[in-house]
């Protein structure tokens, strides 16, 4: 008997008419670029060497980090989201609770949803001017945007205590990830590095709040030109030939 596809994830659409554009994602399921304060910061894309080959690269050491541009409330430590024990899905949070983060995004409409991450989950940590490659054997990969593993071990332990206590009362801490499209299986971790480390230590599936532009933003030539300069800083990165090929392929489809 043919299995039925999973029901659509409950979501809510929120308008961000006055976003500051500090955080922006461009691209689609084949590859995307995270821009911070207008500068290319992190790239993820199909490497062109097979249907499951993937890569991620981080800009040089002088590029901005997510910790320098984000602002989130303590609400994310216990957002009151209760995943369905059967499906892992949760009702989307009130967008107003995320407004401090939403205000940093590029103006537009975003779809907000929440649920437990599929298992297993891949965590990808690209380092400056290095290319990380992997085969997409999981349903979800999260690309880190801050130090990994996180340095504040006390915070990781505190989140671990909350996770082990269970989430029946909505006490599970939540991560926030930005995806280029609804169908993307790779997202950028905007907040929750300590929480993610705690989930990994506990061997539990993390609760993820997904942000996705309702209308994906295509690559722009200027973005990719800046990306090429940012990822190399004048020095060919490890795996630079593959990265250069990916950037060239993406540029061919840009406008």
PDB file of C-alpha atoms in Angstrom:
ATOM      1  CA  UNK A   1       0.000   0.000   0.000  1.00  0.00           C
ATOM      2  CA  UNK A   2       1.361   3.428  -0.949  1.00  0.00           C
ATOM      3  CA  UNK A   3       2.195   5.591   2.044  1.00  0.00           C
ATOM      4  CA  UNK A   4       0.492   8.907   2.373  1.00  0.00           C
ATOM      5  CA  UNK A   5       2.610  12.064   2.346  1.00  0.00           C
ATOM      6  CA  UNK A   6       2.893  13.795   5.705  1.00  0.00           C
ATOM      7  CA  UNK A   7       0.345  16.538   6.326  1.00  0.00           C
ATOM      8  CA  UNK A   8       1.574  20.079   5.743  1.00  0.00           C
ATOM      9  CA  UNK A   9       3.363  21.699   8.639  1.00  0.00           C
ATOM     10  CA  UNK A  10       1.115  24.207  10.471  1.00  0.00           C
ATOM     11  CA  UNK A  11       2.401  27.679   9.773  1.00  0.00           C
ATOM     12  CA  UNK A  12       1.596  31.354   9.941  1.00  0.00           C
ATOM     13  CA  UNK A  13       2.558  34.105   7.510  1.00  0.00           C
ATOM     14  CA  UNK A  14       3.917  37.307   9.004  1.00  0.00           C
ATOM     15  CA  UNK A  15       4.559  40.600   7.250  1.00  0.00           C
ATOM     16  CA  UNK A  16       7.844  42.406   7.918  1.00  0.00           C
ATOM     17  CA  UNK A  17       7.289  45.715   6.127  1.00  0.00           C
ATOM     18  CA  UNK A  18       9.998  47.653   7.944  1.00  0.00           C
ATOM     19  CA  UNK A  19      12.767  45.071   8.310  1.00  0.00           C
ATOM     20  CA  UNK A  20      16.255  46.532   8.543  1.00  0.00           C
ATOM     21  CA  UNK A  21      17.732  44.018   6.090  1.00  0.00           C
ATOM     22  CA  UNK A  22      20.544  43.077   8.468  1.00  0.00           C
ATOM     23  CA  UNK A  23      19.837  39.371   7.859  1.00  0.00           C
ATOM     24  CA  UNK A  24      18.868  38.188   4.372  1.00  0.00           C
ATOM     25  CA  UNK A  25      18.862  34.869   2.529  1.00  0.00           C
ATOM     26  CA  UNK A  26      18.897  34.593  -1.275  1.00  0.00           C
ATOM     27  CA  UNK A  27      18.708  31.488  -3.454  1.00  0.00           C
ATOM     28  CA  UNK A  28      16.634  28.330  -3.487  1.00  0.00           C
ATOM     29  CA  UNK A  29      16.811  24.575  -2.780  1.00  0.00           C
ATOM     30  CA  UNK A  30      19.863  24.206  -5.033  1.00  0.00           C
ATOM     31  CA  UNK A  31      21.930  26.735  -3.123  1.00  0.00           C
ATOM     32  CA  UNK A  32      21.626  29.836  -1.008  1.00  0.00           C
ATOM     33  CA  UNK A  33      23.658  32.640   0.491  1.00  0.00           C
ATOM     34  CA  UNK A  34      23.293  34.206   3.935  1.00  0.00           C
ATOM     35  CA  UNK A  35      23.963  37.946   3.949  1.00  0.00           C
ATOM     36  CA  UNK A  36      24.762  39.748   7.205  1.00  0.00           C
ATOM     37  CA  UNK A  37      24.716  43.532   7.177  1.00  0.00           C
ATOM     38  CA  UNK A  38      24.776  43.301   3.384  1.00  0.00           C
ATOM     39  CA  UNK A  39      27.951  41.212   3.268  1.00  0.00           C
ATOM     40  CA  UNK A  40      28.192  37.609   2.097  1.00  0.00           C
ATOM     41  CA  UNK A  41      28.686  35.441   5.187  1.00  0.00           C
ATOM     42  CA  UNK A  42      27.812  31.778   4.539  1.00  0.00           C
ATOM     43  CA  UNK A  43      27.060  29.819   1.363  1.00  0.00           C
ATOM     44  CA  UNK A  44      25.462  26.379   1.017  1.00  0.00           C
ATOM     45  CA  UNK A  45      24.864  24.661  -2.301  1.00  0.00           C
ATOM     46  CA  UNK A  46      24.773  21.443  -4.253  1.00  0.00           C
ATOM     47  CA  UNK A  47      28.375  20.791  -5.266  1.00  0.00           C
ATOM     48  CA  UNK A  48      27.461  19.573  -8.746  1.00  0.00           C
ATOM     49  CA  UNK A  49      29.139  16.188  -8.269  1.00  0.00           C
ATOM     50  CA  UNK A  50      26.043  14.133  -7.566  1.00  0.00           C
ATOM     51  CA  UNK A  51      22.449  14.431  -6.471  1.00  0.00           C
ATOM     52  CA  UNK A  52      23.382  14.218  -2.787  1.00  0.00           C
ATOM     53  CA  UNK A  53      26.656  16.136  -2.784  1.00  0.00           C
ATOM     54  CA  UNK A  54      26.578  19.369  -0.775  1.00  0.00           C
ATOM     55  CA  UNK A  55      28.997  22.019   0.423  1.00  0.00           C
ATOM     56  CA  UNK A  56      29.084  24.979   2.787  1.00  0.00           C
ATOM     57  CA  UNK A  57      31.621  27.792   2.996  1.00  0.00           C
ATOM     58  CA  UNK A  58      32.125  30.698   5.392  1.00  0.00           C
ATOM     59  CA  UNK A  59      33.542  34.091   4.511  1.00  0.00           C
ATOM     60  CA  UNK A  60      36.914  35.255   5.742  1.00  0.00           C
ATOM     61  CA  UNK A  61      37.676  36.119   9.334  1.00  0.00           C
ATOM     62  CA  UNK A  62      36.767  39.772   8.831  1.00  0.00           C
ATOM     63  CA  UNK A  63      33.144  39.040   7.955  1.00  0.00           C
ATOM     64  CA  UNK A  64      30.372  39.786  10.458  1.00  0.00           C
ATOM     65  CA  UNK A  65      29.130  37.028  12.745  1.00  0.00           C
ATOM     66  CA  UNK A  66      25.538  36.358  13.647  1.00  0.00           C
ATOM     67  CA  UNK A  67      26.241  37.211  17.288  1.00  0.00           C
ATOM     68  CA  UNK A  68      27.085  40.751  16.187  1.00  0.00           C
ATOM     69  CA  UNK A  69      23.758  41.410  14.510  1.00  0.00           C
ATOM     70  CA  UNK A  70      21.112  39.352  16.276  1.00  0.00           C
ATOM     71  CA  UNK A  71      18.892  40.213  19.202  1.00  0.00           C
ATOM     72  CA  UNK A  72      16.493  37.709  20.699  1.00  0.00           C
ATOM     73  CA  UNK A  73      14.551  37.531  23.929  1.00  0.00           C
ATOM     74  CA  UNK A  74      14.723  34.964  26.708  1.00  0.00           C
ATOM     75  CA  UNK A  75      11.386  33.734  25.416  1.00  0.00           C
ATOM     76  CA  UNK A  76      13.182  31.278  23.132  1.00  0.00           C
ATOM     77  CA  UNK A  77      14.507  29.437  26.186  1.00  0.00           C
ATOM     78  CA  UNK A  78      10.977  28.181  26.932  1.00  0.00           C
ATOM     79  CA  UNK A  79       8.619  29.386  24.188  1.00  0.00           C
ATOM     80  CA  UNK A  80       5.631  27.324  25.258  1.00  0.00           C
ATOM     81  CA  UNK A  81       5.527  25.242  22.076  1.00  0.00           C
ATOM     82  CA  UNK A  82       4.333  21.668  22.609  1.00  0.00           C
ATOM     83  CA  UNK A  83       5.181  19.249  19.774  1.00  0.00           C
ATOM     84  CA  UNK A  84       2.610  16.627  18.867  1.00  0.00           C
ATOM     85  CA  UNK A  85       3.980  13.325  20.233  1.00  0.00           C
ATOM     86  CA  UNK A  86       2.999  11.519  17.032  1.00  0.00           C
ATOM     87  CA  UNK A  87       4.046  13.954  14.306  1.00  0.00           C
ATOM     88  CA  UNK A  88       6.563  16.162  16.111  1.00  0.00           C
ATOM     89  CA  UNK A  89       4.829  19.253  14.754  1.00  0.00           C
ATOM     90  CA  UNK A  90       3.865  22.207  16.917  1.00  0.00           C
ATOM     91  CA  UNK A  91       1.559  25.128  16.429  1.00  0.00           C
ATOM     92  CA  UNK A  92       3.559  28.113  15.149  1.00  0.00           C
ATOM     93  CA  UNK A  93       4.535  30.700  17.745  1.00  0.00           C
ATOM     94  CA  UNK A  94       3.015  34.140  17.983  1.00  0.00           C
ATOM     95  CA  UNK A  95       5.101  36.168  15.500  1.00  0.00           C
ATOM     96  CA  UNK A  96       5.135  39.091  17.916  1.00  0.00           C
ATOM     97  CA  UNK A  97       7.342  37.020  20.222  1.00  0.00           C
ATOM     98  CA  UNK A  98       9.885  36.880  17.388  1.00  0.00           C
ATOM     99  CA  UNK A  99       9.571  40.545  16.442  1.00  0.00           C
ATOM    100  CA  UNK A 100      13.071  41.516  17.723  1.00  0.00           C
ATOM    101  CA  UNK A 101      14.549  39.022  15.254  1.00  0.00           C
ATOM    102  CA  UNK A 102      12.045  39.614  12.466  1.00  0.00           C
ATOM    103  CA  UNK A 103      12.904  43.310  12.486  1.00  0.00           C
ATOM    104  CA  UNK A 104      16.438  42.416  11.384  1.00  0.00           C
ATOM    105  CA  UNK A 105      15.270  40.551   8.282  1.00  0.00           C
ATOM    106  CA  UNK A 106      14.907  41.986   4.809  1.00  0.00           C
ATOM    107  CA  UNK A 107      11.425  43.473   4.268  1.00  0.00           C
ATOM    108  CA  UNK A 108       8.813  41.036   2.983  1.00  0.00           C
ATOM    109  CA  UNK A 109       6.535  38.237   4.108  1.00  0.00           C
ATOM    110  CA  UNK A 110       7.837  35.210   5.976  1.00  0.00           C
ATOM    111  CA  UNK A 111       6.303  31.857   6.809  1.00  0.00           C
ATOM    112  CA  UNK A 112       6.836  30.752  10.412  1.00  0.00           C
ATOM    113  CA  UNK A 113       6.453  27.121  11.495  1.00  0.00           C
ATOM    114  CA  UNK A 114       7.736  24.961  14.330  1.00  0.00           C
ATOM    115  CA  UNK A 115       8.361  21.314  15.109  1.00  0.00           C
ATOM    116  CA  UNK A 116      10.898  18.738  16.184  1.00  0.00           C
ATOM    117  CA  UNK A 117      13.761  18.277  13.756  1.00  0.00           C
ATOM    118  CA  UNK A 118      13.873  14.953  11.931  1.00  0.00           C
ATOM    119  CA  UNK A 119      16.311  12.345  13.149  1.00  0.00           C
ATOM    120  CA  UNK A 120      19.128  12.135  12.323  1.00  0.00           C
ATOM    121  CA  UNK A 121      20.089  15.796  11.963  1.00  0.00           C
ATOM    122  CA  UNK A 122      23.335  16.996  10.395  1.00  0.00           C
ATOM    123  CA  UNK A 123      25.184  19.975  11.856  1.00  0.00           C
ATOM    124  CA  UNK A 124      27.584  21.686   9.437  1.00  0.00           C
ATOM    125  CA  UNK A 125      30.175  24.130  10.765  1.00  0.00           C
ATOM    126  CA  UNK A 126      32.029  25.927   7.950  1.00  0.00           C
ATOM    127  CA  UNK A 127      35.202  27.664   9.057  1.00  0.00           C
ATOM    128  CA  UNK A 128      36.645  30.826   7.530  1.00  0.00           C
ATOM    129  CA  UNK A 129      37.955  30.278   3.997  1.00  0.00           C
ATOM    130  CA  UNK A 130      37.348  26.529   4.165  1.00  0.00           C
ATOM    131  CA  UNK A 131      34.831  24.409   2.304  1.00  0.00           C
ATOM    132  CA  UNK A 132      32.900  21.739   4.167  1.00  0.00           C
ATOM    133  CA  UNK A 133      31.441  18.945   2.050  1.00  0.00           C
ATOM    134  CA  UNK A 134      28.940  16.243   2.922  1.00  0.00           C
ATOM    135  CA  UNK A 135      26.434  13.858   1.427  1.00  0.00           C
ATOM    136  CA  UNK A 136      22.837  14.725   2.204  1.00  0.00           C
ATOM    137  CA  UNK A 137      21.810  11.470   3.848  1.00  0.00           C
ATOM    138  CA  UNK A 138      19.602  13.255   6.397  1.00  0.00           C
ATOM    139  CA  UNK A 139      16.342  15.124   6.005  1.00  0.00           C
ATOM    140  CA  UNK A 140      17.736  18.305   7.537  1.00  0.00           C
ATOM    141  CA  UNK A 141      21.099  20.035   7.852  1.00  0.00           C
ATOM    142  CA  UNK A 142      21.694  23.139   9.963  1.00  0.00           C
ATOM    143  CA  UNK A 143      24.621  25.404   9.094  1.00  0.00           C
ATOM    144  CA  UNK A 144      26.106  27.116  12.148  1.00  0.00           C
ATOM    145  CA  UNK A 145      26.689  30.871  12.121  1.00  0.00           C
ATOM    146  CA  UNK A 146      28.478  31.230  15.473  1.00  0.00           C
ATOM    147  CA  UNK A 147      31.280  29.414  17.270  1.00  0.00           C
ATOM    148  CA  UNK A 148      30.835  25.648  17.322  1.00  0.00           C
ATOM    149  CA  UNK A 149      30.868  23.900  19.641  1.00  0.00           C
ATOM    150  CA  UNK A 150      29.651  26.819  21.790  1.00  0.00           C
ATOM    151  CA  UNK A 151      32.020  27.983  24.497  1.00  0.00           C
ATOM    152  CA  UNK A 152      29.561  28.647  27.336  1.00  0.00           C
ATOM    153  CA  UNK A 153      29.361  25.178  28.867  1.00  0.00           C
ATOM    154  CA  UNK A 154      27.230  26.431  31.745  1.00  0.00           C
ATOM    155  CA  UNK A 155      24.517  27.571  29.318  1.00  0.00           C
ATOM    156  CA  UNK A 156      24.640  24.206  27.533  1.00  0.00           C
ATOM    157  CA  UNK A 157      24.190  22.372  30.843  1.00  0.00           C
ATOM    158  CA  UNK A 158      21.269  24.625  31.828  1.00  0.00           C
ATOM    159  CA  UNK A 159      19.480  23.949  28.552  1.00  0.00           C
ATOM    160  CA  UNK A 160      20.211  20.257  28.973  1.00  0.00           C
ATOM    161  CA  UNK A 161      18.389  20.290  32.309  1.00  0.00           C
ATOM    162  CA  UNK A 162      15.311  21.793  30.627  1.00  0.00           C
ATOM    163  CA  UNK A 163      15.416  19.230  27.838  1.00  0.00           C
ATOM    164  CA  UNK A 164      15.675  16.295  30.232  1.00  0.00           C
ATOM    165  CA  UNK A 165      12.768  17.704  32.241  1.00  0.00           C
ATOM    166  CA  UNK A 166      10.567  17.185  29.192  1.00  0.00           C
ATOM    167  CA  UNK A 167       8.424  19.485  27.120  1.00  0.00           C
ATOM    168  CA  UNK A 168       4.847  18.656  28.184  1.00  0.00           C
ATOM    169  CA  UNK A 169       4.462  22.168  29.602  1.00  0.00           C
ATOM    170  CA  UNK A 170       6.088  23.883  26.647  1.00  0.00           C
ATOM    171  CA  UNK A 171       9.446  24.155  28.417  1.00  0.00           C
ATOM    172  CA  UNK A 172      11.545  22.848  25.520  1.00  0.00           C
ATOM    173  CA  UNK A 173      14.029  25.465  24.294  1.00  0.00           C
ATOM    174  CA  UNK A 174      13.717  26.402  20.620  1.00  0.00           C
ATOM    175  CA  UNK A 175      16.237  27.018  17.867  1.00  0.00           C
ATOM    176  CA  UNK A 176      15.559  29.508  15.072  1.00  0.00           C
ATOM    177  CA  UNK A 177      16.716  28.706  11.534  1.00  0.00           C
ATOM    178  CA  UNK A 178      16.317  30.635   8.279  1.00  0.00           C
ATOM    179  CA  UNK A 179      15.621  28.662   5.090  1.00  0.00           C
ATOM    180  CA  UNK A 180      15.667  30.032   1.519  1.00  0.00           C
ATOM    181  CA  UNK A 181      12.510  28.133   0.496  1.00  0.00           C
ATOM    182  CA  UNK A 182       9.872  25.927   2.066  1.00  0.00           C
ATOM    183  CA  UNK A 183      11.381  22.873   0.383  1.00  0.00           C
ATOM    184  CA  UNK A 184      14.967  23.519   1.482  1.00  0.00           C
ATOM    185  CA  UNK A 185      16.593  20.820   3.582  1.00  0.00           C
ATOM    186  CA  UNK A 186      19.480  23.101   4.622  1.00  0.00           C
ATOM    187  CA  UNK A 187      18.931  26.082   6.918  1.00  0.00           C
ATOM    188  CA  UNK A 188      21.055  28.689   8.674  1.00  0.00           C
ATOM    189  CA  UNK A 189      21.009  28.524  12.469  1.00  0.00           C
ATOM    190  CA  UNK A 190      20.297  32.122  13.548  1.00  0.00           C
ATOM    191  CA  UNK A 191      19.845  31.397  17.235  1.00  0.00           C
ATOM    192  CA  UNK A 192      20.256  28.332  19.395  1.00  0.00           C
ATOM    193  CA  UNK A 193      23.852  27.087  19.187  1.00  0.00           C
ATOM    194  CA  UNK A 194      23.960  26.389  22.936  1.00  0.00           C
ATOM    195  CA  UNK A 195      20.512  24.821  22.759  1.00  0.00           C
ATOM    196  CA  UNK A 196      21.523  22.625  19.826  1.00  0.00           C
ATOM    197  CA  UNK A 197      24.618  21.430  21.694  1.00  0.00           C
ATOM    198  CA  UNK A 198      22.399  20.573  24.677  1.00  0.00           C
ATOM    199  CA  UNK A 199      19.996  18.625  22.465  1.00  0.00           C
ATOM    200  CA  UNK A 200      22.914  16.695  20.982  1.00  0.00           C
ATOM    201  CA  UNK A 201      24.263  15.812  24.437  1.00  0.00           C
ATOM    202  CA  UNK A 202      20.810  14.653  25.503  1.00  0.00           C
ATOM    203  CA  UNK A 203      20.368  12.602  22.331  1.00  0.00           C
ATOM    204  CA  UNK A 204      17.065  14.406  21.665  1.00  0.00           C
ATOM    205  CA  UNK A 205      15.507  15.923  18.569  1.00  0.00           C
ATOM    206  CA  UNK A 206      15.688  19.738  18.781  1.00  0.00           C
ATOM    207  CA  UNK A 207      12.635  21.966  18.558  1.00  0.00           C
ATOM    208  CA  UNK A 208      13.166  24.226  15.523  1.00  0.00           C
ATOM    209  CA  UNK A 209      11.306  27.390  14.559  1.00  0.00           C
ATOM    210  CA  UNK A 210      11.609  27.742  10.789  1.00  0.00           C
ATOM    211  CA  UNK A 211      11.590  31.115   9.018  1.00  0.00           C
ATOM    212  CA  UNK A 212      11.160  31.105   5.236  1.00  0.00           C
ATOM    213  CA  UNK A 213      10.563  33.970   2.809  1.00  0.00           C
ATOM    214  CA  UNK A 214       7.122  33.483   1.310  1.00  0.00           C
ATOM    215  CA  UNK A 215       8.591  34.524  -2.048  1.00  0.00           C
ATOM    216  CA  UNK A 216      12.146  33.188  -2.435  1.00  0.00           C
ATOM    217  CA  UNK A 217      14.752  35.802  -3.371  1.00  0.00           C
ATOM    218  CA  UNK A 218      16.862  34.866  -6.391  1.00  0.00           C
ATOM    219  CA  UNK A 219      20.635  35.283  -6.476  1.00  0.00           C
ATOM    220  CA  UNK A 220      21.943  38.631  -7.623  1.00  0.00           C
ATOM    221  CA  UNK A 221      25.202  39.027  -9.529  1.00  0.00           C
ATOM    222  CA  UNK A 222      26.502  41.574  -7.014  1.00  0.00           C
ATOM    223  CA  UNK A 223      25.908  39.173  -4.121  1.00  0.00           C
ATOM    224  CA  UNK A 224      27.874  36.417  -5.788  1.00  0.00           C
ATOM    225  CA  UNK A 225      30.702  38.747  -6.784  1.00  0.00           C
ATOM    226  CA  UNK A 226      31.008  39.842  -3.161  1.00  0.00           C
ATOM    227  CA  UNK A 227      30.781  36.212  -2.069  1.00  0.00           C
ATOM    228  CA  UNK A 228      33.700  35.203  -4.264  1.00  0.00           C
ATOM    229  CA  UNK A 229      35.845  37.928  -2.739  1.00  0.00           C
ATOM    230  CA  UNK A 230      34.660  37.275   0.825  1.00  0.00           C
ATOM    231  CA  UNK A 231      35.220  33.524   0.775  1.00  0.00           C
ATOM    232  CA  UNK A 232      38.734  33.789  -0.612  1.00  0.00           C
ATOM    233  CA  UNK A 233      40.038  37.095   0.825  1.00  0.00           C
ATOM    234  CA  UNK A 234      42.614  36.940  -1.955  1.00  0.00           C
ATOM    235  CA  UNK A 235      43.744  33.473  -0.905  1.00  0.00           C
ATOM    236  CA  UNK A 236      42.370  30.308  -2.542  1.00  0.00           C
ATOM    237  CA  UNK A 237      40.407  28.439   0.150  1.00  0.00           C
ATOM    238  CA  UNK A 238      40.655  24.744   0.847  1.00  0.00           C
ATOM    239  CA  UNK A 239      38.400  23.136  -1.732  1.00  0.00           C
ATOM    240  CA  UNK A 240      38.472  26.401  -3.666  1.00  0.00           C
ATOM    241  CA  UNK A 241      38.156  24.757  -7.079  1.00  0.00           C
ATOM    242  CA  UNK A 242      34.824  23.226  -6.114  1.00  0.00           C
ATOM    243  CA  UNK A 243      33.673  26.467  -4.513  1.00  0.00           C
ATOM    244  CA  UNK A 244      34.651  28.466  -7.583  1.00  0.00           C
ATOM    245  CA  UNK A 245      32.710  26.103  -9.805  1.00  0.00           C
ATOM    246  CA  UNK A 246      29.628  26.384  -7.603  1.00  0.00           C
ATOM    247  CA  UNK A 247      29.808  30.182  -7.571  1.00  0.00           C
ATOM    248  CA  UNK A 248      30.134  30.229 -11.355  1.00  0.00           C
ATOM    249  CA  UNK A 249      27.144  27.922 -11.765  1.00  0.00           C
ATOM    250  CA  UNK A 250      25.028  30.017  -9.410  1.00  0.00           C
ATOM    251  CA  UNK A 251      26.055  33.219 -11.166  1.00  0.00           C
ATOM    252  CA  UNK A 252      24.860  31.832 -14.490  1.00  0.00           C
ATOM    253  CA  UNK A 253      21.333  31.675 -13.039  1.00  0.00           C
ATOM    254  CA  UNK A 254      21.501  35.009 -11.200  1.00  0.00           C
ATOM    255  CA  UNK A 255      19.957  38.258 -12.382  1.00  0.00           C
TER     256      UNK A 255
END
